[in-house]
PDB file of N, CA and C in Angstrom:
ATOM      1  N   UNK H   1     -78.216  48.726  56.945  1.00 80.00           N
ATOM      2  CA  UNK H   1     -77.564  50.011  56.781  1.00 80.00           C
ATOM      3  C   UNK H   1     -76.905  50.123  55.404  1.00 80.00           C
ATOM      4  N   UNK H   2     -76.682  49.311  55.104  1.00 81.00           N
ATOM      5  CA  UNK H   2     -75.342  48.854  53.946  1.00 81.00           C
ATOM      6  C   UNK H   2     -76.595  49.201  52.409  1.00 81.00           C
ATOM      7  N   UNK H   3     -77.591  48.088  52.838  1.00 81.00           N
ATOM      8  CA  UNK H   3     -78.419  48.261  51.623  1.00 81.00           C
ATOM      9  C   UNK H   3     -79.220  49.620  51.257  1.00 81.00           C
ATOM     10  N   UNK H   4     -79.224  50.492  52.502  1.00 85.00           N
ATOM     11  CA  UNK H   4     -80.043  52.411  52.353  1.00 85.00           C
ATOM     12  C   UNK H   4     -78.862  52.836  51.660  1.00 85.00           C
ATOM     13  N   UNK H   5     -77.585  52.613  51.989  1.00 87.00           N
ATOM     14  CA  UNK H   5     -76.922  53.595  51.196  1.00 87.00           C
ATOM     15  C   UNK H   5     -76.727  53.262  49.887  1.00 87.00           C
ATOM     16  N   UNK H   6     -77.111  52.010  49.375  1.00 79.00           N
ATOM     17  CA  UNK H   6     -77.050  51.547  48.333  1.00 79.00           C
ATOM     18  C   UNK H   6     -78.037  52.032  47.480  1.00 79.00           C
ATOM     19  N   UNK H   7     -79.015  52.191  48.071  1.00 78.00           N
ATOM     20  CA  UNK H   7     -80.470  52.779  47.520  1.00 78.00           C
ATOM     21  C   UNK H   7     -80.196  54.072  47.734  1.00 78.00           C
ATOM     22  N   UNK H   8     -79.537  54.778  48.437  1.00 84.00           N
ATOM     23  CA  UNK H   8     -79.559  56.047  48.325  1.00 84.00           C
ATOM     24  C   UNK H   8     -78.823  57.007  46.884  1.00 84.00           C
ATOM     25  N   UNK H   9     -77.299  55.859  47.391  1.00 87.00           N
ATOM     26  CA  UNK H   9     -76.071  56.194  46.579  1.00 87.00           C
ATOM     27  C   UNK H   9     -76.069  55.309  44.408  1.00 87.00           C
ATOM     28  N   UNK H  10     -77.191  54.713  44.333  1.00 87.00           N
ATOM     29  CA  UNK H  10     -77.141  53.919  43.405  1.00 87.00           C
ATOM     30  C   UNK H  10     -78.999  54.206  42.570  1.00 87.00           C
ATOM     31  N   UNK H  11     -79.643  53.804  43.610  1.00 83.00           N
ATOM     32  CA  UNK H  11     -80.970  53.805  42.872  1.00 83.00           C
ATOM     33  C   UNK H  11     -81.627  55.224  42.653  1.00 83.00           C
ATOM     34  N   UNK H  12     -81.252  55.761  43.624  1.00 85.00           N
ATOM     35  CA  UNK H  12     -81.641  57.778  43.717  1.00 85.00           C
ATOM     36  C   UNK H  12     -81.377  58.109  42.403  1.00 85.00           C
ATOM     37  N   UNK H  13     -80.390  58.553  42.319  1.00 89.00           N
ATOM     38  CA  UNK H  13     -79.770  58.829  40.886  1.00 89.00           C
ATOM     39  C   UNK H  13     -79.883  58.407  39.511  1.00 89.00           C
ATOM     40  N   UNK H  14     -80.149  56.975  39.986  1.00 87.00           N
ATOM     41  CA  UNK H  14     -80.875  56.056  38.613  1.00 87.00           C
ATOM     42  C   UNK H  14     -82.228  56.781  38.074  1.00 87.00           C
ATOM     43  N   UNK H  15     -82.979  56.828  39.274  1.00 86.00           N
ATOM     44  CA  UNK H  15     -84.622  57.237  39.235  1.00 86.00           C
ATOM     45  C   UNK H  15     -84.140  58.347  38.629  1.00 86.00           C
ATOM     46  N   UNK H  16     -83.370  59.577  39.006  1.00 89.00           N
ATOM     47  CA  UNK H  16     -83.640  60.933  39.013  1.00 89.00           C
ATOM     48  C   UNK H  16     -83.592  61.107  37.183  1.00 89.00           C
ATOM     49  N   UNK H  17     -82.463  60.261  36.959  1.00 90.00           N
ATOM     50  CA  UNK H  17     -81.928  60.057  35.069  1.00 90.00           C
ATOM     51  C   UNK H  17     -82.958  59.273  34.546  1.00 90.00           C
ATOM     52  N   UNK H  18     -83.947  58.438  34.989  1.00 86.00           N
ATOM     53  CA  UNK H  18     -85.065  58.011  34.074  1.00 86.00           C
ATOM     54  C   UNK H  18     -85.986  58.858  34.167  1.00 86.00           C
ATOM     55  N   UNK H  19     -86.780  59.609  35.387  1.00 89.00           N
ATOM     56  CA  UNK H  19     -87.424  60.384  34.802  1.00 89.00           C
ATOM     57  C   UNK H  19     -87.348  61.879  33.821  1.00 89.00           C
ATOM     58  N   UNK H  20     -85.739  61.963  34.489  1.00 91.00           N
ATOM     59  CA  UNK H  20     -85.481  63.095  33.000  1.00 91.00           C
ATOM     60  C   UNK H  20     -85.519  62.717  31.874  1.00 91.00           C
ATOM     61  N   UNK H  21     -84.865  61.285  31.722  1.00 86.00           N
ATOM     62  CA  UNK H  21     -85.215  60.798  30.380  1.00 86.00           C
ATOM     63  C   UNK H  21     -86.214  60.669  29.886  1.00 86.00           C
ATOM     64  N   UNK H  22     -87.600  60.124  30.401  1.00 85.00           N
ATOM     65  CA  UNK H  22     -88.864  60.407  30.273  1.00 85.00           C
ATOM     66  C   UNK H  22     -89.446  61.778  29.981  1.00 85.00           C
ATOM     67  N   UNK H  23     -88.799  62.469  30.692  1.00 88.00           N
ATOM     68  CA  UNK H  23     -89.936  63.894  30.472  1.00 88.00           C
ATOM     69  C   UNK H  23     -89.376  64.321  29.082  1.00 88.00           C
ATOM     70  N   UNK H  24     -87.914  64.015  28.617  1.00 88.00           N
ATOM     71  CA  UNK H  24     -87.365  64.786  27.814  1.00 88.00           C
ATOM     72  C   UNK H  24     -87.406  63.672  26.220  1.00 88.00           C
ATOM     73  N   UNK H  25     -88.029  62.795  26.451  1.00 85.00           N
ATOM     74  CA  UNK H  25     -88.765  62.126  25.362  1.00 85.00           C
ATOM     75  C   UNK H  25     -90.240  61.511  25.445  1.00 85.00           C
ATOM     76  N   UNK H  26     -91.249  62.666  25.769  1.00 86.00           N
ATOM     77  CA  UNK H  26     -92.266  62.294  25.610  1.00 86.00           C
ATOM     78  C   UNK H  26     -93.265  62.723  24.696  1.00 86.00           C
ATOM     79  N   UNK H  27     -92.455  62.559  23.466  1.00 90.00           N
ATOM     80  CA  UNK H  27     -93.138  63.134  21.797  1.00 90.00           C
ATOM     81  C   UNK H  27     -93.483  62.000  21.499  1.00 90.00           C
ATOM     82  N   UNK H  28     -95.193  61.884  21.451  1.00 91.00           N
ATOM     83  CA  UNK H  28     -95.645  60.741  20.780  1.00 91.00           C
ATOM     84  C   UNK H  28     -94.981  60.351  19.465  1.00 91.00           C
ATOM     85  N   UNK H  29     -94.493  59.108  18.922  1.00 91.00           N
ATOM     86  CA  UNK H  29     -94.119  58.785  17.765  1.00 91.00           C
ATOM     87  C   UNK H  29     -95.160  57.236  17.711  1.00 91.00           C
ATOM     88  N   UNK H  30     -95.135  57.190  16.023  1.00 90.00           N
ATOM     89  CA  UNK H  30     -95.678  55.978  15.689  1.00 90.00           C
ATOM     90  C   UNK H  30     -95.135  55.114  14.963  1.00 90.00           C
ATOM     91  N   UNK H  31     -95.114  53.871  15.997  1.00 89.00           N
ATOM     92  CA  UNK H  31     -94.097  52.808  15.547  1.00 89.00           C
ATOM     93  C   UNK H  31     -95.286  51.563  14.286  1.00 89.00           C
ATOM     94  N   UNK H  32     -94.965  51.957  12.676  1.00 89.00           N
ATOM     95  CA  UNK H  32     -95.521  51.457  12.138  1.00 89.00           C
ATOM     96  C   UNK H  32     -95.070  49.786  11.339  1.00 89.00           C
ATOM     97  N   UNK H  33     -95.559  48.934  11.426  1.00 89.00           N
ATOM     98  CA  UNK H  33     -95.256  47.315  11.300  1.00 89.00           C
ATOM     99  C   UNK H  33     -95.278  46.534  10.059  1.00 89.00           C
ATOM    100  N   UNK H  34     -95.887  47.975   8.761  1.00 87.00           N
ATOM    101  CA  UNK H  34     -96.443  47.586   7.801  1.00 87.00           C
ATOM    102  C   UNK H  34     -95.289  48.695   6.667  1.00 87.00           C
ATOM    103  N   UNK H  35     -94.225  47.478   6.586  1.00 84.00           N
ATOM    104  CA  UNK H  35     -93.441  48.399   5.855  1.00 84.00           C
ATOM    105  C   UNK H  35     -93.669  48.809   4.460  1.00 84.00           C
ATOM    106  N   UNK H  36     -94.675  48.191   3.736  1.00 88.00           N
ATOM    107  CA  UNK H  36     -95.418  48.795   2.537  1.00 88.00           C
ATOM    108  C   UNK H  36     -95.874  49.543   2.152  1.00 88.00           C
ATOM    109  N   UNK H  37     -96.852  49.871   3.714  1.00 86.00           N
ATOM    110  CA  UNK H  37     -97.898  50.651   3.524  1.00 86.00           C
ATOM    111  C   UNK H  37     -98.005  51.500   5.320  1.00 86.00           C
ATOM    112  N   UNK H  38     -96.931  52.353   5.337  1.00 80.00           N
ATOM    113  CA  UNK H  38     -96.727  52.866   6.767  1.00 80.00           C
ATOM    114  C   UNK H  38     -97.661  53.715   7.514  1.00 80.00           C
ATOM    115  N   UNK H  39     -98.633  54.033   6.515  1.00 82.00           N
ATOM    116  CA  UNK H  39     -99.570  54.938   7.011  1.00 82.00           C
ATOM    117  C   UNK H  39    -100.718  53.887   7.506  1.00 82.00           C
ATOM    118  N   UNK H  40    -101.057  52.869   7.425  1.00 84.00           N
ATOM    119  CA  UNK H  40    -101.684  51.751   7.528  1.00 84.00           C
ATOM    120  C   UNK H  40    -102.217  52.098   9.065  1.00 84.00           C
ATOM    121  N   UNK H  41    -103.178  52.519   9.778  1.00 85.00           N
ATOM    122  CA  UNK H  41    -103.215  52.611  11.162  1.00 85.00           C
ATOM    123  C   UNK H  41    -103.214  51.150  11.797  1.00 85.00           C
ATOM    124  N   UNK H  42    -103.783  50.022  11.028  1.00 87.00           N
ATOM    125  CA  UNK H  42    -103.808  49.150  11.576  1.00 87.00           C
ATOM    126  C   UNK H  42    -102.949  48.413  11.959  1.00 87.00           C
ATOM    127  N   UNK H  43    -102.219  48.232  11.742  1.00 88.00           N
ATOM    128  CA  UNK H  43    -100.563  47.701  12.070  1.00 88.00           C
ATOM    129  C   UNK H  43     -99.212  48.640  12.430  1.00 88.00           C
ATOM    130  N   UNK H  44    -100.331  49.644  13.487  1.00 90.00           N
ATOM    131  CA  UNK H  44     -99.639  50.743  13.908  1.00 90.00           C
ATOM    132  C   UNK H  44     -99.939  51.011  15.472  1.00 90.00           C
ATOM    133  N   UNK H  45     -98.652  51.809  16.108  1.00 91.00           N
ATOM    134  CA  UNK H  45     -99.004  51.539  17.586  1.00 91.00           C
ATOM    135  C   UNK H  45     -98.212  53.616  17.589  1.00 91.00           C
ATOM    136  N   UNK H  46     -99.174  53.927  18.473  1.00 92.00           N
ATOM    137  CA  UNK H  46     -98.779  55.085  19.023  1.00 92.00           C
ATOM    138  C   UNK H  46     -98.570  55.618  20.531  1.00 92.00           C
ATOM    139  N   UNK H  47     -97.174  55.872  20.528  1.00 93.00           N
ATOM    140  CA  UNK H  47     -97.045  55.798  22.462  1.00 93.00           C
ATOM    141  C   UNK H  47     -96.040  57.270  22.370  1.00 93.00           C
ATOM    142  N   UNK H  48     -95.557  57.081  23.581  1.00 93.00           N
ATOM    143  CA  UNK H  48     -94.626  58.395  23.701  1.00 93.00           C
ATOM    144  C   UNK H  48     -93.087  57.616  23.540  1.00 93.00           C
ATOM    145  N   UNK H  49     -92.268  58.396  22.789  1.00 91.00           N
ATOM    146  CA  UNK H  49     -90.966  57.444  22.480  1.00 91.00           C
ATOM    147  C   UNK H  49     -90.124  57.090  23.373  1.00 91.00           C
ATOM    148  N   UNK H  50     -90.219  57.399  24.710  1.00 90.00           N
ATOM    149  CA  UNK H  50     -89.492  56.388  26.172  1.00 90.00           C
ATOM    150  C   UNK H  50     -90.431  55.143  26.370  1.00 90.00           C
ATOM    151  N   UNK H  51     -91.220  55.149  25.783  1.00 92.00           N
ATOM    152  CA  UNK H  51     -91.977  53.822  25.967  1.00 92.00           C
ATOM    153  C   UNK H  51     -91.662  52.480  25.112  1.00 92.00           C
ATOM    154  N   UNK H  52     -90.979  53.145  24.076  1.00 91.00           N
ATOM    155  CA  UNK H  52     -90.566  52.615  23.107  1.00 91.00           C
ATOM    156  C   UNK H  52     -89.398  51.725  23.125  1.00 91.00           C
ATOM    157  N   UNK H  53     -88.614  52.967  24.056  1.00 88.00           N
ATOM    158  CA  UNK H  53     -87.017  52.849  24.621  1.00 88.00           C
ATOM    159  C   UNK H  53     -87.121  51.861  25.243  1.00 88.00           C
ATOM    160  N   UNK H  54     -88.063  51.914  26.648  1.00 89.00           N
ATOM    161  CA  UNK H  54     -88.003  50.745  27.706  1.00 89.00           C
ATOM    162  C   UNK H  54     -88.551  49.673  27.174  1.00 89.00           C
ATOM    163  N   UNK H  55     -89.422  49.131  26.363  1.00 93.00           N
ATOM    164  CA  UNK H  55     -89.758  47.675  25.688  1.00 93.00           C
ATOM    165  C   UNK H  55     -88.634  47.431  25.306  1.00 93.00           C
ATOM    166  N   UNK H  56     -87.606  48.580  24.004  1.00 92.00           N
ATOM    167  CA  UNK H  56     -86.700  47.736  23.694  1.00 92.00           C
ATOM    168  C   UNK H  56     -85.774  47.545  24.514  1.00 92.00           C
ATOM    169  N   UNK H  57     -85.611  47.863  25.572  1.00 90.00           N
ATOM    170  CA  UNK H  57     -84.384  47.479  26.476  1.00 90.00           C
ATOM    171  C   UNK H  57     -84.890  46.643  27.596  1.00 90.00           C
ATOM    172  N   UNK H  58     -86.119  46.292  27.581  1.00 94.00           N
ATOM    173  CA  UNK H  58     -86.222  45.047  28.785  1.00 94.00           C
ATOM    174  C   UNK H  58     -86.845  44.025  27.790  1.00 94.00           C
ATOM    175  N   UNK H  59     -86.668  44.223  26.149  1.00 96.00           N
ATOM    176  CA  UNK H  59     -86.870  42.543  25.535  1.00 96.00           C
ATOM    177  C   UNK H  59     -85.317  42.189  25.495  1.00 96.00           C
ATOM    178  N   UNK H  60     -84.100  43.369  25.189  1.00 94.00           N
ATOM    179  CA  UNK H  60     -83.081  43.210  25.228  1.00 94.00           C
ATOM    180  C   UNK H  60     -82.235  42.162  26.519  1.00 94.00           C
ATOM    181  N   UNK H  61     -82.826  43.245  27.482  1.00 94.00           N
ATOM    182  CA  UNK H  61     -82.263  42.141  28.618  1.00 94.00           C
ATOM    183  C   UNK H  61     -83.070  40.940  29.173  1.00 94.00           C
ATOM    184  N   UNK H  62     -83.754  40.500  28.662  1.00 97.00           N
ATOM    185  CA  UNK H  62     -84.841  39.001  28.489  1.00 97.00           C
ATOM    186  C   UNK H  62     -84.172  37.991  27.473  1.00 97.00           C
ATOM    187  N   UNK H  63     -83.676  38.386  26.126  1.00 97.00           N
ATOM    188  CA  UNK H  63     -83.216  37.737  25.543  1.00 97.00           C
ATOM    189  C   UNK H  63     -81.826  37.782  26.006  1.00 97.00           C
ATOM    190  N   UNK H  64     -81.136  38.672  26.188  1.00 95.00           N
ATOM    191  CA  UNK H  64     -80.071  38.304  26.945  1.00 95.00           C
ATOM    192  C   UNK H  64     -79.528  37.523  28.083  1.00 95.00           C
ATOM    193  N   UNK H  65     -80.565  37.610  28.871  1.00 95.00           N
ATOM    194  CA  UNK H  65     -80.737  36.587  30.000  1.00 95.00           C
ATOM    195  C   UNK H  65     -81.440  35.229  29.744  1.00 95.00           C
ATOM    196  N   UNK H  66     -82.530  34.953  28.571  1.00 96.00           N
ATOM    197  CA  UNK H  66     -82.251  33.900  28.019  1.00 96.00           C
ATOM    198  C   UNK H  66     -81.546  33.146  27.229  1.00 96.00           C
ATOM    199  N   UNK H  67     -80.400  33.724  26.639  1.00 96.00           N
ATOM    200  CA  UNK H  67     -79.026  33.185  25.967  1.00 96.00           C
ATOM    201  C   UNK H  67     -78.349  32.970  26.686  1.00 96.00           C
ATOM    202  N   UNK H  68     -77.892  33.383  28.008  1.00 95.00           N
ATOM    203  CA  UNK H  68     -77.252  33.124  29.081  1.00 95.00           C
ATOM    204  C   UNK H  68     -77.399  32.104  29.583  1.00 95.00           C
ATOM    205  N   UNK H  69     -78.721  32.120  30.034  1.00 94.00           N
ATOM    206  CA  UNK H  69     -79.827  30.970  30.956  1.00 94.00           C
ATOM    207  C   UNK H  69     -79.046  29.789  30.144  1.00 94.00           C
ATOM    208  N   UNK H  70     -79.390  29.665  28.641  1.00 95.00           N
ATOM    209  CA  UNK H  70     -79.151  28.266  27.844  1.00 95.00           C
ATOM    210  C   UNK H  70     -77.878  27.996  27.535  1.00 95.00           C
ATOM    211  N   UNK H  71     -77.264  29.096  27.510  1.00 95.00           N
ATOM    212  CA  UNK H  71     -75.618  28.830  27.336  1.00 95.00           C
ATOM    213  C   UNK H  71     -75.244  28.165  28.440  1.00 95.00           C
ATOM    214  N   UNK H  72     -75.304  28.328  29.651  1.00 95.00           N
ATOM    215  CA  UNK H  72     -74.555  27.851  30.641  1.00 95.00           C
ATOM    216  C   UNK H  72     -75.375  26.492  31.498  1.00 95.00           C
ATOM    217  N   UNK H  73     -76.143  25.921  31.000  1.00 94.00           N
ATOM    218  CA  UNK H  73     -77.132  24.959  30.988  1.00 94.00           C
ATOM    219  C   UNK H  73     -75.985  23.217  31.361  1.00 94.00           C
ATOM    220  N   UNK H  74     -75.045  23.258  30.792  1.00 95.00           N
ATOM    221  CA  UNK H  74     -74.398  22.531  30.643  1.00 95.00           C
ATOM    222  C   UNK H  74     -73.692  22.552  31.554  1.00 95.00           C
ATOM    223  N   UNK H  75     -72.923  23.545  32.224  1.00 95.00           N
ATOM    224  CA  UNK H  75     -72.636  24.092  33.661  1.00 95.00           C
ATOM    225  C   UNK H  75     -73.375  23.459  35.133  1.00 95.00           C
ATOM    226  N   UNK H  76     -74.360  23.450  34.444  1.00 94.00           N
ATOM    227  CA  UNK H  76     -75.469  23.518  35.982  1.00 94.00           C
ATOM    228  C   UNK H  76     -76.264  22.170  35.719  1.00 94.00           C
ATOM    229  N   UNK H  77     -76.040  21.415  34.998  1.00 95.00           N
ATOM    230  CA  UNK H  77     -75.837  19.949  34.764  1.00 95.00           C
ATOM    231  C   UNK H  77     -74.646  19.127  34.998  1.00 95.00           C
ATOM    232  N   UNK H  78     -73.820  19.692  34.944  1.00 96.00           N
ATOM    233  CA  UNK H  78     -72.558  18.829  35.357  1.00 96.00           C
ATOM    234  C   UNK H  78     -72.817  19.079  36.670  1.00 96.00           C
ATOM    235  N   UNK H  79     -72.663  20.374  37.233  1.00 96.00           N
ATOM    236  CA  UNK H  79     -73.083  20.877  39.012  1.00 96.00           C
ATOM    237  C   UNK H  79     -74.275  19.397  39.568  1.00 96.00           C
ATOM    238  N   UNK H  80     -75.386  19.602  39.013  1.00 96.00           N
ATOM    239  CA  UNK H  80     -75.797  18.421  39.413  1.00 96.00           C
ATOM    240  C   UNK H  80     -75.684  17.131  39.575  1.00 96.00           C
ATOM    241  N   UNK H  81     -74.861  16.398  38.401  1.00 96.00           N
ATOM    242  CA  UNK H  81     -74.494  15.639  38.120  1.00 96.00           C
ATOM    243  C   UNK H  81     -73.501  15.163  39.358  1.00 96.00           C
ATOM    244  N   UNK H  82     -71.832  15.889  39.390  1.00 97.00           N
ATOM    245  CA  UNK H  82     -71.324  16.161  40.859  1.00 97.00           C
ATOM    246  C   UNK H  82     -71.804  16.328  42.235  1.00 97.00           C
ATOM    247  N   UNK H  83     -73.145  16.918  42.485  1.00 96.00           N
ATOM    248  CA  UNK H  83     -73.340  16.332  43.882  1.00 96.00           C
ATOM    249  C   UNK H  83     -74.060  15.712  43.900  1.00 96.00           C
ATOM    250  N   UNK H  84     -74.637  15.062  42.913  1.00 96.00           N
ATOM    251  CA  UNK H  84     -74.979  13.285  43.603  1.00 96.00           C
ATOM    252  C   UNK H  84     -74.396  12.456  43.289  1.00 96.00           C
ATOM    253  N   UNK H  85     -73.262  12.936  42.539  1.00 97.00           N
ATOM    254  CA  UNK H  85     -71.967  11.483  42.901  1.00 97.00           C
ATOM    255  C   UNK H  85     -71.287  11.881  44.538  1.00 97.00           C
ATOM    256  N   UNK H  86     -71.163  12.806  44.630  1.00 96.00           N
ATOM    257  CA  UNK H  86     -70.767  13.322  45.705  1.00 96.00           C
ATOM    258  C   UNK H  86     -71.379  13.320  47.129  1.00 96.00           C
ATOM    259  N   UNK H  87     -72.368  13.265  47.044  1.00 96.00           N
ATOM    260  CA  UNK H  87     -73.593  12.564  48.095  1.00 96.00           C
ATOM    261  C   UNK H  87     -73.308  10.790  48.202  1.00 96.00           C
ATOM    262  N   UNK H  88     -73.367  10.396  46.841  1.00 96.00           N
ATOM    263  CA  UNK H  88     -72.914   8.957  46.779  1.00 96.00           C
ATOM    264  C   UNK H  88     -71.531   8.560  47.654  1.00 96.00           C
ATOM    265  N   UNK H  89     -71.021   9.420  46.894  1.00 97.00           N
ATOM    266  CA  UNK H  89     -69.467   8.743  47.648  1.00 97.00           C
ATOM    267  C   UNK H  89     -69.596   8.989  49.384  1.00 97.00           C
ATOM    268  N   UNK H  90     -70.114  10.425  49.671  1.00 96.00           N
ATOM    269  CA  UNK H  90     -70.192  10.340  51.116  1.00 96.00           C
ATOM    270  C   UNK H  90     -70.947   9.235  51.803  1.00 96.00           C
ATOM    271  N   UNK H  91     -72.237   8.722  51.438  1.00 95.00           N
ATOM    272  CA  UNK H  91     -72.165   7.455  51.954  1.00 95.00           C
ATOM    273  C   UNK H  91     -71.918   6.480  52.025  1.00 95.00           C
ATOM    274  N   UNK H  92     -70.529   5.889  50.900  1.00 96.00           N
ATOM    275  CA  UNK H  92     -69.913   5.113  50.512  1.00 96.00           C
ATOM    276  C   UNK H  92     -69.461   4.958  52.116  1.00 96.00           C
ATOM    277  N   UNK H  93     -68.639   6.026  51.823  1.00 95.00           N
ATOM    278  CA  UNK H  93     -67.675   6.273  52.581  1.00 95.00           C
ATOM    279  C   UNK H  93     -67.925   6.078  54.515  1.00 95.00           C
ATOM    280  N   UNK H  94     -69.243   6.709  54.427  1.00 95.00           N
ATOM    281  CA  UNK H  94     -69.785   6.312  55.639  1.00 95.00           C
ATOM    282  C   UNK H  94     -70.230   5.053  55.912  1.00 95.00           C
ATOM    283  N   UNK H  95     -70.596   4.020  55.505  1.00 95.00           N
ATOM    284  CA  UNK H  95     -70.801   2.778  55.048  1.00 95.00           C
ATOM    285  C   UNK H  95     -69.300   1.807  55.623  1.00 95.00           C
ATOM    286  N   UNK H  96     -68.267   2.733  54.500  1.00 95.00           N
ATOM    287  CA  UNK H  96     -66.907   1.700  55.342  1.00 95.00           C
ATOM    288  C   UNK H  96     -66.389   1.938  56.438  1.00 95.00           C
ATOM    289  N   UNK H  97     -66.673   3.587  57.400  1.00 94.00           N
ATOM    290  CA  UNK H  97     -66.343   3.858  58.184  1.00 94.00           C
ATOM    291  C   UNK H  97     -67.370   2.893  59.559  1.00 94.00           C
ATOM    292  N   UNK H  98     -68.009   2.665  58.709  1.00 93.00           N
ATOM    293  CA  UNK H  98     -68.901   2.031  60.256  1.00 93.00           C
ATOM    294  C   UNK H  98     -68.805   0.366  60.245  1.00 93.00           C
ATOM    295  N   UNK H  99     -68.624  -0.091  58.980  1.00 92.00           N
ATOM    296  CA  UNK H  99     -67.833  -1.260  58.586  1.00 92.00           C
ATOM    297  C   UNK H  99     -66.602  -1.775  59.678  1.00 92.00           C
ATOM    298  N   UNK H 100     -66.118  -0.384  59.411  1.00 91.00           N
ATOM    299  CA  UNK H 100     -64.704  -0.351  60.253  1.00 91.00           C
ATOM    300  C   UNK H 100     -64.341  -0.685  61.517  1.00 91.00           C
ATOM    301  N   UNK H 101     -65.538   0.677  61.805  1.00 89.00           N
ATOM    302  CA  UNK H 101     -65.867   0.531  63.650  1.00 89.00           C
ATOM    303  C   UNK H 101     -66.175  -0.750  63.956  1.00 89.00           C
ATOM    304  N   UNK H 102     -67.353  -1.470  63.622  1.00 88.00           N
ATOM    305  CA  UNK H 102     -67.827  -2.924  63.264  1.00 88.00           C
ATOM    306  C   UNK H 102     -66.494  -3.834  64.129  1.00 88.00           C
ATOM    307  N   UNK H 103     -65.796  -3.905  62.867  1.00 88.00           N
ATOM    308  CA  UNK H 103     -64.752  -4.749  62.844  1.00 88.00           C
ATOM    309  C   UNK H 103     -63.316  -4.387  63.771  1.00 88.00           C
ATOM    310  N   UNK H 104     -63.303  -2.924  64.382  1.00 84.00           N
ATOM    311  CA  UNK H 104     -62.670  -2.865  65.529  1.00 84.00           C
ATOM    312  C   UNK H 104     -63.097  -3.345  66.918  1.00 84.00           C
ATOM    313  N   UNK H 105     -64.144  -3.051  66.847  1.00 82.00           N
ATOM    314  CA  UNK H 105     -65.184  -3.351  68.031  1.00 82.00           C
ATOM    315  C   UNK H 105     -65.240  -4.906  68.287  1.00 82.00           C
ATOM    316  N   UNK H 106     -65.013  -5.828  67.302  1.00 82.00           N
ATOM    317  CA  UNK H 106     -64.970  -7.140  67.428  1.00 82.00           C
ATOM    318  C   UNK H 106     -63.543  -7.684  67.905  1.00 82.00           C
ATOM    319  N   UNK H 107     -62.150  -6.909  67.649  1.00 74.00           N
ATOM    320  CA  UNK H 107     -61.149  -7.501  67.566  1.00 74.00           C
ATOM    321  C   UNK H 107     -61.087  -7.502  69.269  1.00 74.00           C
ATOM    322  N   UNK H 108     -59.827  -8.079  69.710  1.00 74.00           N
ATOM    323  CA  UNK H 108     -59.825  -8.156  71.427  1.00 74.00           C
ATOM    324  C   UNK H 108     -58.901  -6.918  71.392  1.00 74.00           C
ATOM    325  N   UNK H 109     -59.271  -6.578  72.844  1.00 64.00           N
ATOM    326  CA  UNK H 109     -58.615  -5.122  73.186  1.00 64.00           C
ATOM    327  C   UNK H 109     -56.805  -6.028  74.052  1.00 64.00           C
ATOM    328  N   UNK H 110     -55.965  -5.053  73.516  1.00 61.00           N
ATOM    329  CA  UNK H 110     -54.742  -4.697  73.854  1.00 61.00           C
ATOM    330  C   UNK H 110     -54.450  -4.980  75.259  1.00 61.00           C
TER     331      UNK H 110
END
């Protein structure tokens, strides 16, 4: 239930503003690569300029999410690092607890 209204109240509205944005930039432009010689067709790409928009904003959030990814790398190595010392110690620990029992189990009862 929780997630329809989320899609209703969040993604509806999203959609409704990209395709206006789309319709209301769909003037072919040509993105040319050959800053010498710009008329150059060959090192030239022609699309409609929301097409343009969305490459640059999902290489944006790719590289952004790969600077992230590597920044916090060190994070999620120590994380690992901690639960298998932490796994370790729990069977340390279980180890002396049964040690224990062991050695109660042997003494004479009261």
């Amino acid at each position: 239930m929780a997630k329809k209204i989320v899609n209703l109240l969040i993604l509806l509205p999203l959609g409704v503003i990209l395709i206006v944005f789309c319709v209301a930039n769909r003037q072919s432009v040509t993105l040319a690569f050959n800053p010498f010689r710009p008329e150059d067709q060959v090192l030239a790409v022609s699309a409609p300029f929301f097409v343009f928009l969305f490459i640059a904003l999902i290489t944006g959030m790719l590289i952004g999410a790969s600077a992230t990814w590597f920044s916090q790398g060190k994070h999620r190595k120590r994380a690992r690092t901690e639960a298998k010392e932490a796994i370790r110690w729990q069977g340390e620990a279980d180890r002396h607890k049964n040690r224990a029992e062991e050695i109660a189990g042997q003494l004479p009862a009261r």
